[in-house]
Amino acid sequence: MNVYDGQRIAAMLTARGMKQTDDVSAADIIILNTCAVRAKATDKVFSALGRIRNAKKADALFGIVGCVAREAGADAFRRIPELNFVLGPQSYHKLPEILENPDTKLLNIDLGGLEKFDELPQMEKSPAVAYIPIQEGCNHCCTYCIVPYTRGREISRSFNDVIKDVNHAAQTGAIEICFLGQNVNGYKYTDSDGAIYRLSDLIRETAKLDAIKRIRFTSSYPTEMTDDLIDMFRTEPKLLPFLNLPIQSGSQNVLTRMNRPYSLDLYIDIVDKLKSARSDIQISSDFIVGFPGETDEDFEQTMDIVKRVRYINSYSFKYSPRPHTAAAVMPNQIPESIKAKRLAILDSYLNEIQRDFNLSCVGKKLNCLYEGPDKTGKHLVYRTPYMQQCIIDSIDGNIPSMTMIEITAANKASLRGKIAKPD
Ligand code: 5AD
Ligand code: SF4
């Protein structure tokens, strides 16, 4: 979501004649696009702001947008008095106001819903992977999560608006469409005639475009994984066989306290249905360890679910108490040392599974999307359908944007391969 927001902000300023620079000391405007999901991310923003205020030109405009802006609000000006603007994730389209009135302080952390989508200019050229938000906010009130506060209630964009964005992306260079939403599979839009559109309808419509070769979506909530959507994995070959389906914890007690009221049996049932829809599907998850009251036994149950589903490419975090959330004031907060120990155990197991999965790909041919050269310039980096990085030697002539790659080696972090000869 933040990558998308960053691209739109860049497009907005480019349309006003500005150019991007990586050099803080040369910039006329410096924008930190921020994430507030864990305290560490917020702390990093404030330490970066401290560094930037010393490095920037005296008259450069300087501010934050996104969830930390919404979290901190006017307090951000108190902490960093040099800041010129603080704009929430649904009001960053107001940024030009500070260019017009550079001597003011601009604060807007309103939840404007979908307004920004109408205000922002389209990007002239789409990246190969086009992120398309189909929804803002989240109606699930997980007790640890700040997102319902920072991004507000869930609103789905209209089917036609989304498809317009998809068409524009396809016409300007997109090969892969990634639909975005905090609760993306809960997408539901009712038009003026009462017709209901779901994520499966967006996928079906998008797949009709020749330019689009791959479709994916993130992030999903388990109980919104409806049969029509599961069926898309059976019927739509452009839909990648890879799904992020966060479970967060393998303990029923912890899930209840997280206010994620699904049963583990139901979750497993959904995974099994997905596997029978598409046998080569792989699942990834997000995990939180050290949620208030999590016992050793609860944690063992998380390890059990990891063993059962064999998640690839997962994200795991230590629970971080956040303002405006119920869990922050729950009793039995877990000491940092225990959180760290549990995270290390979980991570080492997840890494082992990832390595085994990567090794199981050796000898296979995977259809991959070109991402760019590596840092040395001697290799090309591709993405497999499972979002693994696959590195091949540089080639002379045209670099194919999509190609079959034969996987020749693998480790925990990435794959090596070579362009496969046609069968
Ligand atoms: N502490 C730790 N991790 C969190 N996440 C969300 N809120 C918190 C928190 N307070 C994680 C969840 C979510 C991912 C985007 O971030 O695992 O799926
Ligand atoms: Fe946060 Fe995701 Fe839960 Fe929504 S579903 S409250 S975004 S963790």
Coordinates of C-alpha atoms and ligand atoms in Angstrom, one line a residue:
M1 CA 0.0 0.0 0.0
N2 CA 2.8 2.4 0.8
V3 CA 4.6 1.6 -2.4
Y4 CA 1.4 2.6 -4.3
D5 CA 0.9 5.8 -2.2
G6 CA 4.6 6.7 -2.9
Q7 CA 4.1 6.2 -6.6
R8 CA 1.0 8.4 -6.6
I9 CA 2.8 11.2 -4.6
A10 CA 5.7 11.1 -7.1
A11 CA 3.3 11.3 -10.0
M12 CA 1.5 14.2 -8.4
L13 CA 4.7 16.2 -8.0
T14 CA 6.1 15.1 -11.4
A15 CA 2.9 16.5 -13.0
R16 CA 3.9 19.9 -11.4
G17 CA 7.3 19.8 -13.1
M18 CA 9.4 18.3 -10.2
K19 CA 12.0 15.7 -10.5
Q20 CA 12.9 12.9 -8.1
T21 CA 16.3 13.0 -6.3
D22 CA 17.9 10.6 -3.8
D23 CA 20.0 13.5 -2.4
V24 CA 18.4 15.0 0.7
S25 CA 20.6 18.0 0.6
A26 CA 19.6 18.9 -3.0
A27 CA 15.8 18.4 -2.5
D28 CA 13.3 21.2 -2.4
I29 CA 10.7 19.0 -0.8
I30 CA 11.2 15.9 1.4
I31 CA 8.4 13.6 2.1
L32 CA 8.5 10.6 4.5
N33 CA 5.8 8.1 3.6
T34 CA 5.3 6.2 6.8
C35 CA 4.0 3.0 8.4
A36 CA 2.6 2.9 12.0
V37 CA 1.9 -0.8 12.3
R38 CA 4.6 -1.5 14.9
A39 CA 6.3 1.0 17.3
K40 CA 9.7 0.4 15.8
A41 CA 8.5 1.7 12.4
T42 CA 7.2 4.9 14.1
D43 CA 10.4 5.4 16.1
K44 CA 12.4 5.0 12.9
V45 CA 10.4 7.8 11.3
F46 CA 11.2 10.2 14.1
S47 CA 14.9 9.4 14.1
A48 CA 15.0 9.8 10.3
L49 CA 13.2 13.2 10.7
G50 CA 15.9 14.3 13.2
R51 CA 18.7 13.3 10.7
I52 CA 16.9 15.0 7.7
R53 CA 16.4 18.3 9.4
N54 CA 20.1 18.7 9.8
A55 CA 20.9 17.5 6.2
K56 CA 18.3 19.4 4.2
K57 CA 18.5 22.9 2.6
A58 CA 17.3 25.6 4.9
D59 CA 14.3 26.5 2.8
A60 CA 13.3 22.9 1.7
L61 CA 9.8 21.8 2.6
F62 CA 9.7 18.8 4.8
G63 CA 7.0 16.6 6.2
I64 CA 5.4 13.2 6.8
V65 CA 2.5 11.5 5.1
G66 CA 0.8 8.2 5.9
C67 CA -0.1 6.3 9.1
V68 CA 2.5 7.9 11.4
A69 CA 1.1 11.3 10.4
R70 CA -2.4 10.2 11.4
E71 CA -1.0 8.5 14.6
A72 CA 1.0 11.6 15.7
G73 CA -1.2 14.4 14.4
A74 CA -0.3 17.9 15.7
D75 CA 2.1 16.3 18.2
A76 CA 4.5 15.7 15.2
F77 CA 5.0 19.6 14.9
R78 CA 5.8 19.7 18.7
R79 CA 8.4 16.9 18.4
I80 CA 10.0 18.3 15.1
P81 CA 9.1 22.0 14.9
E82 CA 10.8 22.4 11.5
L83 CA 8.1 20.1 9.9
N84 CA 5.9 21.9 7.3
F85 CA 3.2 19.3 6.7
V86 CA 1.6 16.3 8.4
L87 CA -0.8 14.5 6.1
G88 CA -2.7 11.2 6.8
P89 CA -3.0 8.3 4.4
Q90 CA -6.3 9.5 3.1
S91 CA -5.3 13.2 2.7
Y92 CA -1.9 13.2 1.0
H93 CA -3.5 14.5 -2.2
K94 CA -3.7 17.8 -0.3
L95 CA 0.1 18.1 -0.6
P96 CA 0.1 20.8 -3.3
E97 CA -1.5 23.2 -0.7
I98 CA 1.9 23.4 1.0
L99 CA 3.6 24.3 -2.3
E100 CA 1.2 27.1 -2.7
N101 CA 1.5 28.4 0.9
P102 CA 5.0 27.3 2.0
D103 CA 5.0 29.6 5.1
T104 CA 2.1 27.8 6.7
K105 CA 1.9 24.5 8.6
L106 CA -0.3 22.0 6.9
L107 CA -2.1 19.4 9.1
N108 CA -4.7 17.1 7.6
I109 CA -5.3 13.7 9.1
D110 CA -9.0 13.4 8.1
L111 CA -10.4 10.1 7.0
G112 CA -11.5 11.3 3.5
G113 CA -12.4 7.8 2.3
L114 CA -12.0 7.5 -1.4
E115 CA -11.6 11.2 -2.2
K116 CA -7.9 10.9 -2.9
F117 CA -8.4 8.5 -5.8
D118 CA -10.4 11.2 -7.7
E119 CA -7.9 13.9 -7.0
L120 CA -4.6 12.2 -7.9
P121 CA -3.3 12.2 -11.5
Q122 CA -2.7 8.9 -13.2
M123 CA 0.9 7.7 -13.6
E124 CA 2.1 8.3 -17.2
K125 CA 3.9 4.9 -17.2
S126 CA 3.0 1.9 -15.1
P127 CA 5.7 -0.3 -13.6
A128 CA 5.6 -3.9 -14.7
V129 CA 3.9 -4.7 -11.4
A130 CA 0.9 -2.3 -11.0
Y131 CA -0.5 -2.1 -7.5
I132 CA -4.1 -1.2 -7.6
P133 CA -6.0 -0.4 -4.4
I134 CA -9.5 -1.7 -4.5
Q135 CA -10.5 -0.7 -0.9
E136 CA -9.5 1.6 1.9
G137 CA -9.6 0.9 5.6
C138 CA -10.6 -2.2 7.6
N139 CA -13.7 -3.3 9.4
H140 CA -12.0 -6.1 11.3
C141 CA -11.1 -4.8 14.7
C142 CA -8.1 -7.0 15.6
T143 CA -7.3 -5.9 19.1
Y144 CA -3.5 -5.4 18.3
C145 CA -4.0 -3.4 15.1
I146 CA -3.7 0.4 14.6
V147 CA -4.9 0.3 11.0
P148 CA -8.7 0.7 11.6
Y149 CA -7.7 3.9 13.5
T150 CA -5.2 5.2 10.9
R151 CA -7.0 4.2 7.7
G152 CA -10.6 4.2 9.0
R153 CA -13.6 2.1 8.1
E154 CA -13.6 -0.2 5.1
I155 CA -14.8 1.3 1.8
S156 CA -14.6 -0.6 -1.5
R157 CA -13.9 1.4 -4.7
S158 CA -16.4 1.1 -7.5
F159 CA -15.9 -1.8 -9.9
N160 CA -15.7 0.6 -12.9
D161 CA -13.1 2.9 -11.2
V162 CA -10.9 -0.1 -10.4
I163 CA -11.2 -1.5 -14.0
K164 CA -10.4 1.9 -15.4
D165 CA -7.1 1.9 -13.4
V166 CA -6.4 -1.7 -14.5
N167 CA -6.9 -0.7 -18.2
H168 CA -4.7 2.3 -17.8
A169 CA -2.0 0.3 -16.2
A170 CA -2.2 -2.4 -18.9
Q171 CA -2.0 0.2 -21.6
T172 CA 1.1 1.9 -20.1
G173 CA 3.3 -1.1 -19.3
A174 CA 1.8 -3.3 -16.6
I175 CA 2.3 -7.1 -16.9
E176 CA 1.2 -8.0 -13.4
I177 CA -1.7 -6.6 -11.4
C178 CA -1.6 -6.8 -7.7
F179 CA -5.0 -5.8 -6.1
L180 CA -4.5 -4.2 -2.7
G181 CA -6.6 -3.8 0.4
Q182 CA -6.2 -4.2 4.1
N183 CA -9.0 -6.8 3.8
V184 CA -8.8 -7.3 0.0
N185 CA -10.9 -10.4 -0.2
G186 CA -13.7 -8.6 1.6
Y187 CA -14.1 -6.4 -1.5
K188 CA -17.7 -5.8 -2.1
Y189 CA -19.2 -3.0 -4.3
T190 CA -22.9 -2.6 -4.9
D191 CA -23.8 -0.4 -7.9
S192 CA -26.9 1.8 -8.3
D193 CA -28.9 -1.1 -9.8
G194 CA -28.1 -3.3 -6.8
A195 CA -25.6 -5.5 -8.6
I196 CA -22.9 -6.8 -6.3
Y197 CA -19.2 -7.0 -7.5
R198 CA -16.7 -9.1 -5.6
L199 CA -12.9 -9.6 -5.9
S200 CA -13.6 -12.7 -8.2
D201 CA -15.4 -10.3 -10.6
L202 CA -12.4 -8.0 -10.7
I203 CA -10.0 -10.9 -11.4
R204 CA -12.2 -12.3 -14.1
E205 CA -12.4 -8.9 -15.9
T206 CA -8.7 -8.2 -15.5
A207 CA -7.7 -11.6 -16.9
K208 CA -9.4 -10.7 -20.2
L209 CA -6.6 -8.2 -21.0
D210 CA -3.9 -9.7 -23.2
A211 CA -1.2 -7.4 -21.7
I212 CA -1.8 -8.7 -18.2
K213 CA -0.1 -12.1 -17.6
R214 CA -0.2 -12.4 -13.8
I215 CA -2.7 -11.4 -11.2
R216 CA -2.4 -11.5 -7.4
F217 CA -4.0 -9.8 -4.4
T218 CA -3.0 -9.0 -0.8
S219 CA -3.9 -9.1 2.1
S220 CA -6.6 -11.6 2.8
Y221 CA -8.7 -12.3 5.9
P222 CA -9.4 -16.0 6.4
T223 CA -13.2 -16.0 6.7
E224 CA -13.6 -13.8 3.6
M225 CA -12.1 -16.5 1.4
T226 CA -15.4 -17.2 -0.3
D227 CA -16.1 -20.1 -2.6
D228 CA -16.3 -17.9 -5.7
L229 CA -12.8 -16.6 -5.0
I230 CA -11.3 -20.1 -4.2
D231 CA -12.8 -21.2 -7.5
M232 CA -10.8 -18.6 -9.4
F233 CA -7.6 -20.5 -8.5
R234 CA -9.2 -23.5 -10.3
T235 CA -10.4 -21.6 -13.4
E236 CA -8.1 -18.6 -13.9
P237 CA -4.5 -19.6 -14.9
K238 CA -3.3 -15.9 -14.7
L239 CA -4.1 -15.9 -11.0
L240 CA -0.7 -16.8 -9.3
P241 CA -0.7 -20.0 -7.3
F242 CA 0.4 -18.1 -4.2
L243 CA -1.7 -16.6 -1.4
N244 CA -0.9 -14.6 1.7
L245 CA -3.6 -15.8 4.2
P246 CA -2.5 -14.5 7.6
I247 CA -3.4 -16.7 10.6
Q248 CA -1.4 -14.6 13.1
S249 CA -1.5 -17.4 15.8
G250 CA -2.2 -21.1 16.0
S251 CA -3.8 -20.8 19.4
Q252 CA -7.6 -20.6 19.6
N253 CA -7.4 -18.7 22.9
V254 CA -5.0 -16.1 21.5
L255 CA -7.1 -15.7 18.3
T256 CA -10.2 -15.0 20.5
R257 CA -8.3 -12.4 22.4
M258 CA -7.0 -10.9 19.1
N259 CA -10.7 -10.6 18.1
R260 CA -10.1 -12.9 15.1
P261 CA -13.1 -15.2 15.7
Y262 CA -12.4 -18.0 13.2
S263 CA -11.8 -21.6 14.3
L264 CA -8.5 -23.3 13.4
D265 CA -10.6 -26.1 11.8
L266 CA -12.3 -23.6 9.5
Y267 CA -8.9 -22.1 8.6
I268 CA -7.5 -25.5 7.7
D269 CA -10.6 -26.3 5.8
I270 CA -10.0 -23.2 3.6
V271 CA -6.4 -24.2 3.0
D272 CA -7.5 -27.7 1.9
K273 CA -10.1 -26.2 -0.4
L274 CA -7.5 -24.0 -2.0
K275 CA -5.1 -26.9 -2.5
S276 CA -7.9 -28.9 -4.1
A277 CA -8.7 -25.9 -6.4
R278 CA -5.0 -25.7 -7.4
S279 CA -2.6 -28.4 -6.4
D280 CA 0.5 -26.3 -6.8
I281 CA -0.7 -23.4 -4.6
Q282 CA 1.5 -22.2 -1.7
I283 CA 0.4 -20.2 1.3
S284 CA 2.2 -17.6 3.3
S285 CA 1.1 -16.0 6.5
D286 CA 1.8 -13.2 9.0
F287 CA 2.5 -14.2 12.6
I288 CA 2.5 -12.3 15.8
V289 CA 4.4 -13.8 18.8
G290 CA 4.2 -12.6 22.4
F291 CA 0.6 -11.4 22.2
P292 CA -0.6 -10.5 25.7
G293 CA -1.2 -13.7 27.7
E294 CA 0.5 -16.0 25.1
T295 CA 1.7 -19.1 27.0
D296 CA 4.4 -21.6 25.9
E297 CA 1.5 -23.9 25.0
D298 CA -0.1 -21.2 22.8
F299 CA 3.2 -20.7 21.1
E300 CA 3.6 -24.4 20.5
Q301 CA 0.2 -24.4 18.8
T302 CA 1.5 -21.7 16.4
M303 CA 4.5 -24.0 15.6
D304 CA 2.0 -26.9 15.0
I305 CA 0.0 -24.9 12.5
V306 CA 3.3 -23.9 10.7
K307 CA 4.1 -27.6 10.5
R308 CA 0.7 -28.5 9.2
V309 CA 0.4 -25.8 6.5
R310 CA 4.1 -25.5 5.7
Y311 CA 3.9 -21.8 4.9
I312 CA 6.4 -20.2 2.5
N313 CA 7.6 -16.6 2.4
S314 CA 6.0 -15.6 5.7
Y315 CA 6.3 -12.5 7.9
S316 CA 6.7 -12.8 11.7
F317 CA 6.7 -10.1 14.2
K318 CA 7.0 -9.6 18.0
Y319 CA 3.8 -8.1 19.3
S320 CA 4.1 -4.3 19.6
P321 CA 1.6 -2.4 21.8
R322 CA 0.1 0.4 19.7
P323 CA -2.0 3.4 20.8
H324 CA -5.7 3.3 20.1
T325 CA -5.8 -0.5 20.4
A326 CA -7.4 -2.7 23.0
A327 CA -4.5 -5.2 23.3
A328 CA -2.1 -2.4 24.5
V329 CA -4.0 -2.3 27.8
M330 CA -4.5 -6.0 28.2
P331 CA -3.0 -7.7 31.3
N332 CA -0.2 -10.2 31.1
Q333 CA 2.0 -8.3 28.6
I334 CA 4.9 -10.6 27.6
P335 CA 8.5 -9.5 28.4
E336 CA 10.6 -8.6 25.4
S337 CA 13.1 -11.4 26.1
I338 CA 10.4 -14.1 25.8
K339 CA 9.0 -12.5 22.6
A340 CA 12.5 -12.5 21.1
K341 CA 13.1 -16.1 22.0
R342 CA 9.8 -17.2 20.5
L343 CA 10.4 -15.2 17.3
A344 CA 13.9 -16.7 16.9
I345 CA 12.4 -20.2 17.1
L346 CA 9.5 -19.4 14.7
D347 CA 11.8 -17.7 12.2
S348 CA 14.3 -20.5 12.2
Y349 CA 11.6 -22.9 11.4
L350 CA 10.0 -20.7 8.7
N351 CA 13.4 -20.3 7.1
E352 CA 13.9 -24.0 7.1
I353 CA 10.6 -24.5 5.3
Q354 CA 11.4 -21.7 2.8
R355 CA 14.8 -23.3 2.1
D356 CA 13.2 -26.7 1.5
F357 CA 10.6 -25.2 -0.8
N358 CA 13.3 -23.3 -2.7
L359 CA 15.3 -26.6 -3.1
S360 CA 12.2 -28.4 -4.3
C361 CA 12.1 -25.9 -7.2
V362 CA 15.5 -27.0 -8.5
G363 CA 15.0 -28.7 -11.9
K364 CA 11.6 -27.1 -12.4
K365 CA 10.7 -24.5 -15.1
L366 CA 8.9 -21.4 -13.7
N367 CA 7.4 -18.6 -15.6
C368 CA 9.1 -15.5 -14.2
L369 CA 8.7 -11.7 -14.4
Y370 CA 11.7 -9.4 -14.9
E371 CA 12.3 -7.1 -12.0
G372 CA 15.7 -5.4 -12.9
P373 CA 19.4 -5.8 -12.7
D374 CA 21.1 -6.8 -9.4
K375 CA 23.4 -4.4 -7.6
T376 CA 26.5 -5.7 -9.5
G377 CA 24.9 -5.2 -12.9
K378 CA 26.2 -8.7 -13.8
H379 CA 22.9 -10.5 -13.1
L380 CA 19.2 -10.1 -13.8
V381 CA 16.6 -10.5 -11.1
Y382 CA 13.3 -12.2 -11.9
R383 CA 10.3 -13.0 -9.7
T384 CA 8.8 -16.5 -9.7
P385 CA 5.0 -17.1 -9.3
Y386 CA 5.8 -17.7 -5.6
M387 CA 7.5 -14.3 -5.3
Q388 CA 10.9 -15.9 -4.9
Q389 CA 13.8 -14.0 -6.3
C390 CA 15.4 -15.8 -9.1
I391 CA 18.8 -14.6 -10.4
I392 CA 20.2 -15.3 -13.9
D393 CA 23.4 -14.2 -15.7
S394 CA 23.1 -11.1 -17.8
I395 CA 22.2 -11.7 -21.4
D396 CA 23.0 -9.9 -24.6
G397 CA 20.2 -8.3 -26.5
N398 CA 16.6 -7.9 -25.4
I399 CA 15.7 -8.8 -21.9
P400 CA 12.4 -10.7 -21.9
S401 CA 9.9 -9.2 -19.4
M402 CA 8.3 -12.7 -18.9
T403 CA 10.2 -15.9 -19.5
M404 CA 10.4 -19.5 -18.5
I405 CA 13.4 -20.1 -16.3
E406 CA 14.9 -23.4 -15.4
I407 CA 15.9 -23.4 -11.8
T408 CA 19.5 -24.7 -11.3
A409 CA 20.2 -24.0 -7.7
A410 CA 18.6 -22.6 -4.5
N411 CA 19.2 -21.5 -1.0
K412 CA 17.1 -20.0 1.7
A413 CA 17.0 -16.5 0.2
S414 CA 16.8 -17.0 -3.5
L415 CA 17.0 -19.2 -6.6
R416 CA 19.5 -19.3 -9.5
G417 CA 18.4 -20.3 -13.0
K418 CA 18.8 -19.9 -16.7
I419 CA 16.4 -19.1 -19.4
A420 CA 14.7 -22.4 -20.4
K421 CA 14.9 -23.7 -24.0
P422 CA 11.4 -24.0 -25.5
D423 CA 10.1 -27.6 -25.1
Ligands
5AD1 N1 2.4 -5.8 16.6 C1 3.0 -6.7 15.8 N2 2.6 -7.0 14.6 C2 1.5 -6.4 14.1 N3 0.9 -6.5 13.0 C3 -0.2 -5.6 13.0 N4 -0.3 -5.0 14.2 C4 0.8 -5.5 14.9 C5 1.3 -5.2 16.2 N5 0.6 -4.3 17.0 C6 1.3 -7.4 11.9 C7 0.2 -8.4 11.6 C8 -0.3 -7.9 10.3 C9 0.9 -7.3 9.6 C10 0.6 -6.3 8.5 O1 1.5 -6.6 10.7 O2 0.8 -9.7 11.5 O3 -0.8 -9.0 9.5
SF4_2 FE1 -5.5 -4.9 11.1 FE2 -5.6 -6.7 9.1 FE3 -6.9 -7.1 11.5 FE4 -7.7 -5.2 9.6 S1 -7.7 -7.5 9.4 S2 -7.6 -4.9 11.9 S3 -5.7 -4.5 8.9 S4 -4.7 -7.0 11.2

